[in-house]
Short mmCIF file of C-alpha atoms in Angstrom, two decimals:
data_model
loop_
_atom_site.label_atom_id
_atom_site.label_comp_id
_atom_site.label_asym_id
_atom_site.label_seq_id
_atom_site.Cartn_x
_atom_site.Cartn_y
_atom_site.Cartn_z
CA MET A 1 114.51 112.13 100.77
CA PHE A 2 113.51 114.97 103.12
CA LYS A 3 113.35 117.44 100.23
CA PHE A 4 110.94 115.16 98.37
CA PHE A 5 108.85 114.79 101.54
CA LEU A 6 108.50 118.58 101.79
CA LYS A 7 107.43 118.80 98.15
CA LYS A 8 104.97 115.92 98.37
CA ASN A 9 103.42 117.12 101.61
CA PHE A 10 102.91 120.62 100.20
CA CYS A 11 101.37 119.21 97.02
CA ASP A 12 99.07 116.88 98.97
CA GLY A 13 97.97 119.73 101.21
CA TRP A 14 97.33 122.02 98.24
CA ASP A 15 95.46 119.38 96.22
CA ASN A 16 93.22 118.64 99.23
CA PHE A 17 93.01 122.22 100.46
CA PHE A 18 89.21 122.54 100.74
CA PHE A 19 88.81 119.07 102.20
CA LEU A 20 91.48 119.95 104.76
CA VAL A 21 89.73 123.21 105.66
CA LEU A 22 86.36 121.49 106.13
CA SER A 23 87.98 118.74 108.19
CA ASN A 24 89.73 121.29 110.37
CA ALA A 25 86.36 122.96 111.00
CA VAL A 26 85.36 119.85 112.96
CA THR A 27 88.59 120.04 114.94
CA ILE A 28 88.10 123.75 115.65
CA VAL A 29 84.62 123.07 117.04
CA LEU A 30 86.06 120.37 119.32
CA LEU A 31 88.91 122.66 120.42
CA ALA A 32 86.46 125.48 121.19
CA GLY A 33 84.16 123.13 123.09
CA SER A 34 87.12 121.76 125.05
CA PHE A 35 88.30 125.26 125.92
CA PHE A 36 84.95 126.34 127.32
CA ALA A 37 84.44 123.02 129.13
CA ILE A 38 87.83 123.25 130.85
CA ARG A 39 87.35 126.96 131.57
CA PHE A 40 84.03 126.22 133.26
CA ALA A 41 85.56 123.31 135.19
CA VAL A 42 88.35 125.58 136.50
CA THR A 43 85.77 127.85 138.14
CA GLN A 44 84.21 124.87 139.89
CA ASN A 45 87.13 122.76 141.07
CA PRO A 46 90.81 122.35 140.00
CA TYR A 47 90.47 118.57 140.09
CA LEU A 48 87.38 118.79 137.91
CA ALA A 49 89.42 120.85 135.43
CA ALA A 50 92.01 118.06 135.21
CA ILE A 51 89.26 115.49 134.58
CA ALA A 52 87.74 117.74 131.91
CA PHE A 53 91.15 118.11 130.26
CA ILE A 54 91.61 114.33 130.14
CA ILE A 55 88.12 113.68 128.73
CA CYS A 56 88.35 116.48 126.14
CA SER A 57 91.77 115.24 125.04
CA GLY A 58 90.32 111.78 124.51
CA ILE A 59 87.46 113.15 122.39
CA LEU A 60 89.81 115.29 120.32
CA MET A 61 92.12 112.32 119.72
CA VAL A 62 89.17 110.26 118.46
CA SER A 63 88.63 112.89 115.75
CA LEU A 64 92.33 112.93 114.83
CA PHE A 65 92.44 109.13 114.71
CA ALA A 66 89.41 109.03 112.41
CA TRP A 67 90.99 111.61 110.13
CA GLY A 68 94.18 109.53 110.11
CA ALA A 69 92.45 107.12 107.71
CA ASN A 70 92.08 109.95 105.20
CA ALA A 71 95.64 111.12 105.82
CA ALA A 72 96.88 107.65 104.87
CA LYS A 73 94.74 107.73 101.72
CA ILE A 74 96.06 111.13 100.67
CA ALA A 75 99.66 110.10 101.37
CA ASP A 76 99.11 107.09 99.10
CA PHE A 77 97.91 109.29 96.19
CA ARG A 78 94.26 108.32 96.71
CA SER A 79 91.17 110.42 97.32
CA ALA A 80 89.97 111.36 100.80
CA SER A 81 86.30 111.41 101.74
CA PHE A 82 84.02 112.27 104.63
CA PRO A 83 82.29 108.85 104.54
CA LEU A 84 85.68 107.33 105.31
CA PHE A 85 86.04 109.68 108.30
CA PHE A 86 82.68 108.63 109.74
CA SER A 87 83.25 104.93 109.07
CA ALA A 88 86.67 105.17 110.74
CA LEU A 89 85.05 106.67 113.84
CA LYS A 90 83.33 103.35 114.51
CA SER A 91 86.59 101.39 114.57
CA VAL A 92 89.01 103.86 116.19
CA TRP A 93 86.98 105.54 118.94
CA LYS A 94 88.27 103.16 121.63
CA ILE A 95 92.00 103.44 120.83
CA GLY A 96 91.56 107.15 120.07
CA PHE A 97 89.89 107.99 123.36
CA MET A 98 92.26 105.77 125.37
CA SER A 99 95.41 107.19 123.79
CA GLY A 100 94.19 110.79 124.08
CA SER A 101 93.18 110.38 127.71
CA LEU A 102 96.41 108.64 128.67
CA LEU A 103 98.48 111.29 126.88
CA ALA A 104 96.64 114.04 128.76
CA LEU A 105 97.14 112.21 132.05
CA VAL A 106 100.87 111.79 131.40
CA LEU A 107 101.18 115.48 130.48
CA LEU A 108 99.47 116.46 133.74
CA ILE A 109 101.80 114.20 135.73
CA PHE A 110 104.87 115.69 134.03
CA ARG A 111 103.52 119.21 134.52
CA PHE A 112 103.02 118.78 138.27
CA ALA A 113 106.28 116.83 138.70
CA ILE A 114 108.36 119.48 136.90
CA ALA A 115 106.64 122.29 138.81
CA TYR A 116 107.22 120.46 142.10
CA TYR A 117 110.94 119.84 141.56
CA LEU A 118 111.46 123.38 140.28
CA SER A 119 109.81 124.82 143.39
CA ILE A 120 112.17 122.78 145.57
CA PHE A 121 115.14 123.97 143.51
CA PHE A 122 114.21 127.64 143.98
CA LYS A 123 113.63 127.13 147.71
CA GLU A 124 116.73 125.04 148.50
CA ASN A 125 119.03 125.69 145.53
CA SER A 126 119.28 121.92 145.10
CA LEU A 127 121.28 120.95 142.02
CA PHE A 128 119.83 117.43 142.18
CA ASN A 129 116.28 118.75 141.75
CA LEU A 130 117.38 120.92 138.83
CA LEU A 131 118.97 117.91 137.13
CA LEU A 132 115.86 115.85 137.82
CA THR A 133 113.69 118.59 136.28
CA ALA A 134 115.93 118.68 133.22
CA ALA A 135 115.76 114.89 132.90
CA LEU A 136 111.95 114.96 133.05
CA GLY A 137 111.93 117.71 130.43
CA TRP A 138 114.11 115.64 128.07
CA VAL A 139 111.99 112.53 128.58
CA LEU A 140 108.87 114.57 127.77
CA LEU A 141 110.46 116.11 124.66
CA VAL A 142 111.68 112.75 123.32
CA SER A 143 108.24 111.24 123.96
CA VAL A 144 106.46 114.04 122.09
CA ILE A 145 108.80 113.69 119.09
CA ALA A 146 108.40 109.90 119.04
CA LEU A 147 104.61 110.00 119.39
CA GLN A 148 104.22 112.00 116.18
CA TRP A 149 104.41 108.55 114.52
CA PHE A 150 101.70 107.00 116.71
CA ILE A 151 98.57 107.65 114.61
CA PRO A 152 100.31 107.18 111.22
CA LEU A 153 101.58 103.77 112.34
CA TYR A 154 98.03 102.66 113.09
CA PHE A 155 96.92 103.27 109.49
CA LEU A 156 100.10 102.62 107.51
CA GLN A 157 100.76 99.20 109.00
CA GLU A 158 98.17 96.51 109.62
CA ASN A 159 97.64 94.80 112.97
CA ASN A 160 99.03 97.69 115.00
CA GLY A 161 97.19 98.09 118.29
CA PHE A 162 97.93 100.56 121.08
CA LYS A 163 100.99 98.73 122.44
CA LYS A 164 102.52 98.09 119.01
CA CYS A 165 102.01 101.69 117.90
CA LEU A 166 103.60 102.94 121.12
CA LYS A 167 106.56 100.57 120.88
CA LYS A 168 107.18 101.18 117.17
CA SER A 169 106.94 104.96 117.64
CA PHE A 170 110.00 104.91 119.89
CA ILE A 171 111.80 102.33 117.72
CA ILE A 172 111.41 104.57 114.66
CA PHE A 173 112.53 107.60 116.65
CA TYR A 174 115.73 105.98 117.95
CA ASP A 175 116.49 104.46 114.53
CA ASN A 176 115.86 107.78 112.73
CA VAL A 177 116.69 110.46 115.29
CA PHE A 178 117.74 113.23 112.90
CA PHE A 179 114.80 112.57 110.56
CA SER A 180 112.30 112.49 113.44
CA ILE A 181 113.62 115.77 114.85
CA SER A 182 113.57 117.39 111.38
CA VAL A 183 109.92 116.39 110.83
CA PHE A 184 109.09 117.59 114.35
CA PHE A 185 110.56 121.05 113.68
CA TYR A 186 108.73 121.15 110.34
CA ASN A 187 105.50 120.36 112.20
CA ILE A 188 106.28 123.17 114.66
CA ILE A 189 106.42 125.55 111.69
CA LEU A 190 103.08 124.18 110.46
CA PHE A 191 101.67 124.63 113.98
CA ALA A 192 102.83 128.26 114.02
CA LEU A 193 101.14 128.83 110.64
CA SER A 194 98.02 127.18 112.01
CA CYS A 195 97.96 129.65 114.89
CA VAL A 196 98.20 132.54 112.42
CA PHE A 197 95.26 131.16 110.41
CA PHE A 198 93.21 130.18 113.50
CA PHE A 199 93.79 126.45 112.86
CA ILE A 200 91.81 126.60 109.62
CA VAL A 201 94.87 125.56 107.63
CA PRO A 202 97.05 123.56 107.90
CA GLY A 203 95.54 122.85 111.33
CA LEU A 204 95.91 119.73 113.43
CA ASN A 205 94.78 117.57 110.52
CA GLY A 206 97.48 119.15 108.36
CA LEU A 207 100.08 118.23 110.98
CA LEU A 208 98.78 114.67 110.99
CA LEU A 209 99.02 114.55 107.18
CA SER A 210 102.62 115.76 107.45
CA SER A 211 103.60 113.00 109.90
CA THR A 212 101.76 110.40 107.82
CA ASN A 213 103.51 111.47 104.62
CA ALA A 214 106.90 111.45 106.35
CA LEU A 215 106.43 108.01 107.90
CA ARG A 216 105.03 106.45 104.72
CA LEU A 217 108.18 107.45 102.84
CA ARG A 218 110.47 106.43 105.69
CA LEU A 219 108.95 102.96 105.88
CA TYR A 220 110.41 102.23 102.43
CA LYS A 221 113.71 101.95 104.25
CA TYR A 222 112.46 98.99 106.30
CA ASP A 223 110.98 97.27 103.25
CA TRP A 224 114.39 97.62 101.60
CA ILE A 225 116.21 96.27 104.69
CA GLU A 226 113.86 93.29 104.81
CA LYS A 227 114.47 92.59 101.12
CA MET A 228 118.25 92.86 101.48
CA ALA A 229 118.19 90.61 104.57
CA GLU A 230 116.75 87.80 102.46
CA THR A 231 120.07 87.51 100.60
CA ASP A 232 122.32 88.60 103.49
CA PRO A 233 121.12 87.45 106.96
CA ASN A 234 123.58 89.81 108.69
CA PHE A 235 122.48 92.85 106.71
CA ALA A 236 119.92 94.06 109.27
CA ASN A 237 122.57 94.13 112.00
CA ASP A 238 125.18 95.98 109.91
CA ARG A 239 124.55 99.64 110.72
CA ASP A 240 126.84 100.94 107.98
CA LYS A 241 125.02 99.01 105.26
CA ARG A 242 121.62 99.92 106.72
CA ASN A 243 122.48 103.61 106.40
CA GLU A 244 123.29 103.33 102.69
CA VAL A 245 119.64 103.63 101.69
CA PRO A 246 119.12 104.10 97.91
CA TRP A 247 116.42 106.72 98.30
CA ASP A 248 116.34 107.70 94.61
CA GLU A 249 115.51 104.12 93.73
CA LEU A 250 113.00 103.64 96.54
CA LEU A 251 111.17 106.90 95.81
CA ALA A 252 111.17 106.53 92.02
CA ASP A 253 107.52 105.45 91.78
CA ASP A 254 106.35 108.21 94.12
CA MET A 255 108.35 110.82 92.23
CA GLU A 256 106.76 109.66 88.99
CA SER A 257 103.28 109.72 90.52
CA LEU A 258 103.76 113.21 91.93
CA GLY A 259 105.24 114.59 88.71
CA PRO A 260 107.35 117.74 88.23
CA ARG A 261 104.68 120.14 89.66
CA LYS A 262 105.97 123.56 88.66
CA LEU A 263 104.95 126.67 90.60
CA LEU A 264 102.44 127.86 87.98
CA SER A 265 100.61 124.53 88.18
CA PHE A 266 99.47 125.35 91.72
CA VAL A 267 97.85 128.62 90.62
CA PHE A 268 96.78 127.47 87.17
CA PRO A 269 96.25 123.69 87.44
CA TRP A 270 94.98 123.46 83.85
CA LYS A 271 98.36 124.58 82.45
#
């Protein structure tokens, strides 16, 4: 399943390359504006810098949320468009700004808490403070990995508000730990490539497309479990049976839609 995800995500990114680049241009402008706003705030007051970071994070998340609608379209083999981006802005700006601001606030709290406990450890050689710092670090890492599903959940499943997206993000993580970590490391590689290419490609929107593609395919598992539970009420609680997912069968339609896609077809699409 993971191998097919890698292939599909690459193909989707390649097929929408120019749209992705233009979309990332918006993100780059927001990142640059945020950098200069926070930099200016730092020279004025450290507390003002924290406020600027929270506000800028909220604005950036609004853009990512709006692009999430296109990511869901692309993942579903449909065409993306800029009108969809602008129409999505009207409906997602509240949840986007709230989630971005809260995430920034939580990151600041963790940053100061970890720095505080580490300073005490170096002053007093307290093992307890070192363990507490490590625990905070693990909680932060798990949260970051789980929250890669937050925006995709909003667009791939209907009636998902802030609380449902947050709850389901952690449910999916704990039910698919190895898969979530694998996608996270793949996204780290994409992030490194983005840094090399100045976030032009794949960029933050490319990372969002990756998470959306991964979650869309993974959700087939839960459709299958729900279907099997109709004939066997205890199926959902049987972990051994739940793990025997027939991925070849579940991904058959997607594999057919994607096609063989040989290497030459990427360079010479008419062949």
